[in-house]
XYZ file of C-alpha atoms in Angstrom:
356
model
C -39.804 -33.878 10.650
C -36.771 -34.702 12.768
C -35.232 -31.852 14.733
C -32.140 -31.186 16.852
C -30.946 -28.686 19.454
C -28.981 -25.594 18.454
C -27.289 -22.754 20.314
C -28.173 -19.461 18.674
C -27.689 -15.713 19.065
C -31.197 -14.152 18.975
C -30.037 -10.547 18.443
C -26.829 -8.562 18.151
C -24.817 -8.808 21.395
C -27.589 -10.887 23.014
C -26.722 -13.909 25.169
C -26.736 -17.347 23.571
C -30.004 -19.264 23.822
C -30.998 -22.867 23.181
C -33.522 -23.637 20.465
C -34.397 -26.370 17.976
C -34.184 -26.539 14.197
C -35.344 -29.084 11.617
C -32.576 -31.561 10.855
C -31.516 -30.995 7.236
C -30.909 -33.576 4.547
C -27.471 -33.451 2.903
C -27.455 -32.230 -0.678
C -25.165 -33.414 -3.479
C -21.573 -33.602 -2.283
C -22.573 -33.098 1.352
C -22.771 -35.166 4.535
C -24.833 -34.898 7.719
C -22.740 -35.197 10.886
C -23.851 -35.910 14.443
C -21.517 -33.670 16.398
C -19.732 -35.390 19.276
C -17.149 -32.709 20.097
C -17.259 -29.003 19.236
C -14.249 -26.683 19.414
C -14.510 -23.251 21.033
C -12.754 -20.257 19.490
C -12.291 -16.575 20.212
C -14.065 -15.652 16.978
C -17.256 -17.158 18.424
C -17.036 -14.641 21.272
C -16.533 -11.785 18.802
C -19.522 -12.927 16.746
C -21.782 -13.156 19.801
C -20.597 -10.021 21.597
C -20.064 -7.672 18.639
C -21.898 -9.179 15.672
C -18.730 -9.628 13.607
C -19.478 -11.391 10.286
C -23.229 -11.477 11.060
C -25.458 -9.311 8.805
C -28.226 -7.548 10.736
C -30.927 -9.403 8.787
C -29.568 -12.847 9.773
C -30.670 -12.829 13.424
C -34.124 -14.227 12.603
C -34.873 -16.806 13.948
C -31.413 -16.650 15.544
C -27.859 -16.951 14.280
C -25.910 -20.174 14.862
C -22.130 -19.973 15.033
C -19.408 -22.510 15.963
C -16.317 -22.929 13.804
C -15.278 -26.580 14.078
C -16.431 -29.977 15.247
C -15.963 -33.710 14.896
C -18.490 -36.517 14.952
C -20.132 -39.409 13.134
C -21.557 -39.262 9.617
C -25.285 -40.056 9.715
C -26.176 -39.531 6.047
C -24.418 -38.792 2.755
C -25.665 -36.872 -0.254
C -25.625 -37.770 -3.909
C -22.167 -38.299 -5.368
C -20.310 -38.731 -2.071
C -17.962 -41.707 -2.326
C -15.009 -40.759 -0.124
C -17.030 -40.819 3.117
C -19.653 -43.297 4.277
C -22.249 -43.479 7.023
C -20.559 -44.317 10.316
C -17.232 -42.629 9.517
C -15.741 -40.321 12.126
C -14.835 -36.960 10.566
C -13.886 -33.424 11.513
C -14.942 -30.335 9.586
C -15.000 -26.550 9.666
C -18.311 -24.829 10.345
C -20.123 -22.386 8.061
C -20.859 -20.381 6.057
C -24.499 -21.557 5.953
C -26.544 -21.893 9.146
C -26.946 -25.639 8.689
C -23.140 -25.913 8.512
C -22.087 -24.124 11.704
C -21.056 -26.263 14.655
C -22.979 -25.041 17.731
C -25.713 -27.604 17.204
C -26.228 -31.324 17.601
C -26.172 -32.053 13.853
C -24.502 -30.170 10.997
C -24.070 -30.335 7.242
C -20.563 -30.291 5.725
C -19.086 -30.504 2.236
C -17.476 -33.934 1.905
C -14.412 -32.588 0.074
C -13.595 -30.417 3.098
C -14.007 -33.099 5.737
C -11.172 -35.155 7.172
C -11.588 -38.695 8.437
C -10.375 -39.167 12.004
C -7.470 -41.642 11.796
C -6.481 -44.274 14.318
C -4.484 -42.797 17.166
C -6.433 -39.515 17.275
C -9.552 -39.107 19.382
C -12.699 -37.345 18.251
C -11.999 -34.724 20.929
C -8.546 -34.072 19.446
C -9.907 -34.014 15.895
C -12.301 -31.206 16.829
C -9.308 -28.953 17.560
C -8.070 -29.136 13.977
C -10.307 -27.530 11.328
C -10.353 -23.781 12.017
C -6.823 -23.405 13.328
C -5.244 -25.704 10.734
C -7.022 -23.702 8.034
C -5.938 -20.383 9.546
C -2.313 -21.528 9.712
C -2.336 -22.952 6.196
C -4.188 -20.036 4.586
C -1.891 -17.614 6.393
C 1.267 -19.197 5.042
C 0.276 -20.601 1.650
C -2.785 -18.908 0.147
C -1.821 -16.690 -2.792
C -5.021 -14.628 -2.614
C -6.637 -12.678 0.206
C -10.390 -12.809 0.753
C -10.508 -8.997 0.824
C -8.577 -8.793 -2.417
C -4.872 -8.418 -2.990
C -2.139 -10.976 -2.422
C -1.657 -13.496 0.357
C 1.689 -14.605 1.750
C 1.715 -17.195 -1.024
C 4.394 -19.717 -0.059
C 4.319 -22.997 -1.964
C 2.417 -25.434 0.273
C 4.157 -28.676 1.225
C 1.414 -30.715 -0.459
C 2.105 -29.051 -3.828
C 4.777 -30.237 -6.231
C 8.173 -29.046 -5.034
C 6.729 -27.611 -1.817
C 7.936 -30.150 0.739
C 11.126 -28.762 2.278
C 11.291 -25.951 -0.280
C 12.351 -23.286 2.224
C 15.182 -25.230 3.819
C 17.698 -22.999 5.538
C 15.415 -19.967 5.702
C 14.377 -18.662 9.149
C 10.804 -18.019 10.199
C 9.304 -16.362 13.279
C 5.939 -17.383 14.729
C 4.647 -15.167 17.529
C 2.385 -17.166 19.835
C 3.833 -20.603 19.224
C 1.736 -22.287 21.934
C -1.577 -20.982 20.589
C -3.596 -23.421 18.507
C -2.850 -21.510 15.293
C 0.775 -21.144 16.355
C 1.178 -24.871 16.906
C -0.137 -25.679 13.446
C 1.849 -22.871 11.800
C 4.988 -24.319 13.409
C 4.216 -27.790 12.077
C 3.598 -26.442 8.577
C 6.826 -24.435 8.777
C 8.678 -27.658 9.572
C 7.075 -29.408 6.582
C 8.157 -26.463 4.436
C 11.762 -26.859 5.595
C 12.195 -23.589 7.493
C 15.159 -23.535 9.856
C 15.511 -22.057 12.372
C 11.856 -22.000 13.440
C 11.705 -19.334 16.150
C 8.566 -18.965 18.262
C 7.483 -16.867 21.217
C 5.710 -18.574 24.112
C 5.798 -18.807 27.889
C 8.655 -20.803 29.390
C 6.163 -23.444 30.524
C 5.262 -24.108 26.865
C 8.843 -24.630 25.669
C 8.625 -28.407 25.376
C 5.226 -28.220 23.699
C 6.538 -25.799 21.078
C 9.656 -27.875 20.449
C 7.536 -31.005 20.051
C 5.743 -29.198 17.219
C 8.989 -28.290 15.450
C 10.268 -25.071 17.011
C 14.069 -24.862 17.191
C 14.106 -21.803 19.475
C 11.526 -20.605 22.008
C 11.672 -17.023 23.272
C 9.887 -16.452 26.587
C 7.577 -13.519 25.985
C 7.212 -12.994 29.735
C 10.899 -12.114 30.111
C 11.392 -10.676 26.611
C 8.984 -7.786 25.972
C 7.964 -7.171 22.390
C 10.240 -4.176 21.951
C 13.246 -6.381 22.779
C 12.185 -9.193 20.441
C 14.088 -7.970 17.345
C 17.415 -7.958 19.193
C 16.833 -11.423 20.663
C 15.888 -12.857 17.263
C 18.997 -11.296 15.720
C 21.081 -13.091 18.326
C 19.659 -16.372 16.976
C 20.005 -15.599 13.272
C 21.396 -12.781 11.190
C 19.600 -14.038 8.087
C 16.651 -11.982 6.814
C 13.175 -13.201 7.784
C 11.066 -13.380 4.626
C 7.948 -14.609 6.468
C 6.591 -13.943 9.964
C 3.288 -15.219 11.357
C 1.982 -13.155 14.268
C -0.801 -15.267 15.759
C -1.138 -12.823 18.676
C -1.369 -9.640 16.586
C -1.559 -7.206 19.474
C -0.010 -3.801 18.670
C 3.369 -4.461 20.379
C 3.919 -7.813 18.629
C 2.804 -6.446 15.253
C 5.276 -3.589 15.526
C 8.145 -5.873 16.577
C 7.406 -8.353 13.802
C 7.125 -5.604 11.200
C 10.507 -4.279 12.269
C 12.054 -7.758 11.923
C 10.489 -8.529 8.552
C 12.916 -8.573 5.643
C 12.457 -6.195 2.698
C 10.013 -7.793 0.307
C 8.791 -10.089 3.096
C 5.254 -10.884 4.247
C 3.673 -10.682 7.711
C 0.574 -12.793 8.425
C -1.774 -11.342 11.067
C -4.873 -12.666 12.814
C -6.211 -9.172 13.609
C -6.352 -5.881 11.754
C -3.013 -4.216 11.143
C -2.044 -1.384 13.473
C -1.373 2.078 11.978
C 2.411 1.657 12.151
C 2.084 -1.413 9.919
C -0.450 0.239 7.640
C -3.050 -1.178 5.281
C -3.164 -4.953 4.940
C -3.275 -6.732 1.607
C -1.209 -4.037 -0.106
C 2.497 -4.373 -0.686
C 4.265 -1.179 0.409
C 5.230 1.136 -2.400
C 8.571 1.997 -0.871
C 12.135 0.726 -0.843
C 11.285 -2.134 1.550
C 8.170 -3.383 -0.239
C 6.796 -5.279 2.764
C 3.359 -6.911 2.825
C 0.949 -7.448 5.751
C -1.945 -9.896 5.322
C -4.906 -10.351 7.664
C -5.718 -14.055 7.520
C -9.281 -15.240 6.910
C -9.272 -18.871 7.971
C -12.644 -19.890 6.518
C -11.860 -22.758 4.148
C -15.495 -23.123 3.040
C -15.954 -19.807 1.272
C -14.775 -17.628 -1.585
C -11.162 -17.809 -2.718
C -10.406 -20.459 -0.076
C -12.750 -23.148 -1.424
C -10.307 -24.944 -3.745
C -7.418 -24.225 -1.395
C -9.395 -25.834 1.435
C -10.173 -28.906 -0.629
C -6.477 -29.442 -1.398
C -5.523 -28.779 2.213
C -7.970 -31.375 3.532
C -6.618 -34.005 1.145
C -3.137 -33.357 2.524
C -4.326 -33.180 6.132
C -5.619 -36.733 5.926
C -2.084 -38.012 5.259
C -0.383 -35.590 7.667
C -2.528 -36.871 10.540
C -1.798 -40.476 9.654
C 1.976 -40.008 9.485
C 2.170 -37.628 12.460
C 3.381 -34.583 10.515
C 0.439 -32.669 11.979
C -0.500 -33.312 15.603
C -3.664 -31.971 17.268
C -3.588 -29.669 20.247
C -4.113 -30.733 23.836
C -7.806 -30.813 24.729
C -9.806 -29.755 27.772
C -13.522 -30.552 27.915
C -15.781 -27.802 29.264
C -18.746 -29.150 31.206
C -22.349 -28.352 30.376
C -22.678 -29.279 26.722
C -24.095 -26.507 24.551
C -25.072 -24.678 27.725
C -21.368 -24.569 28.663
C -20.275 -22.669 25.558
C -20.481 -19.223 27.179
C -18.356 -20.272 30.160
C -15.777 -21.712 27.783
C -15.685 -18.574 25.655
C -15.284 -16.452 28.785
C -12.195 -18.482 29.647
C -10.775 -18.077 26.153
C -11.373 -14.320 26.297
C -9.454 -14.186 29.587
C -6.575 -16.182 28.071
C -5.957 -19.893 27.547
C -2.487 -21.206 26.754
C -1.394 -24.483 25.153
C -4.810 -26.156 25.290
C -7.995 -26.123 23.201
C -11.366 -25.956 24.948
C -14.140 -28.157 23.565
C -17.645 -29.191 24.568
C -19.728 -32.339 24.125
C -23.160 -31.264 22.859
């Protein structure tokens, strides 16, 4: 039986190790992809270092993670007509072990793959799946994976969604992050204006190229001063805020700015001053905080992810969605840990990837 190399976590909090696994055959509706570029993400560090999302009984023979990749289709399963052998595609990893990305070959559901169009490299395509999904789920999903409501805006790919929120302001904290860049581009498709983001001064042009109308330098504007600076830009209420940073100071500033009845999307658990996520406040303001689960291949996000990938194909072709800048980390699969260490220390405006 054919086999391929994988990078696995042998036990909770244990270092990554190289191993081999049998190469699977795609089932109905699936494809087998030879990974050429694999994206690195902070969640991979959390899974390795703390066991987040990994049940204790899943470490045998070792747990494979890796959230996104791009490569060449080597085989297609029964019923797959939209993708053929030889196509270049990107996809989000998981939830099954054969579907995660830290390996030379992975299985993916064809309906949640995106062909790599002309003008975008395979390296760039590997930056898309997880962070595009996190941005889109955060803004448009009506349900939350833990139960309760999502932010629930009408997505631009749905009827009446393109430009629907014209004239309404939005704030995106962390506009130069990968999720922030995609959230900004979706906000532009949705018609929001002004689109206010926080980022370092060096990322101003990057953020504006993605659709931001105003960039607030977080290095010179501490979080506690953010509400006043935003109010100098617009006096209109902010019905939606996406805090891609989600550290306590930014959460508190965003919560203060959020309009009554508005929704705050977070990428980490809500701080006590914000309160429980997924529950609209039973008070006069009625605000909602939502912790975003950006896995498009699971649970309530399955159909949402399928629709999003159909739209993403066109958005990449017409330039409405642009990938993030890429930096290749040396060492292949063996270089994953060094890349994750860099992400943990802080990476701005660029996505780290490896070539397996």
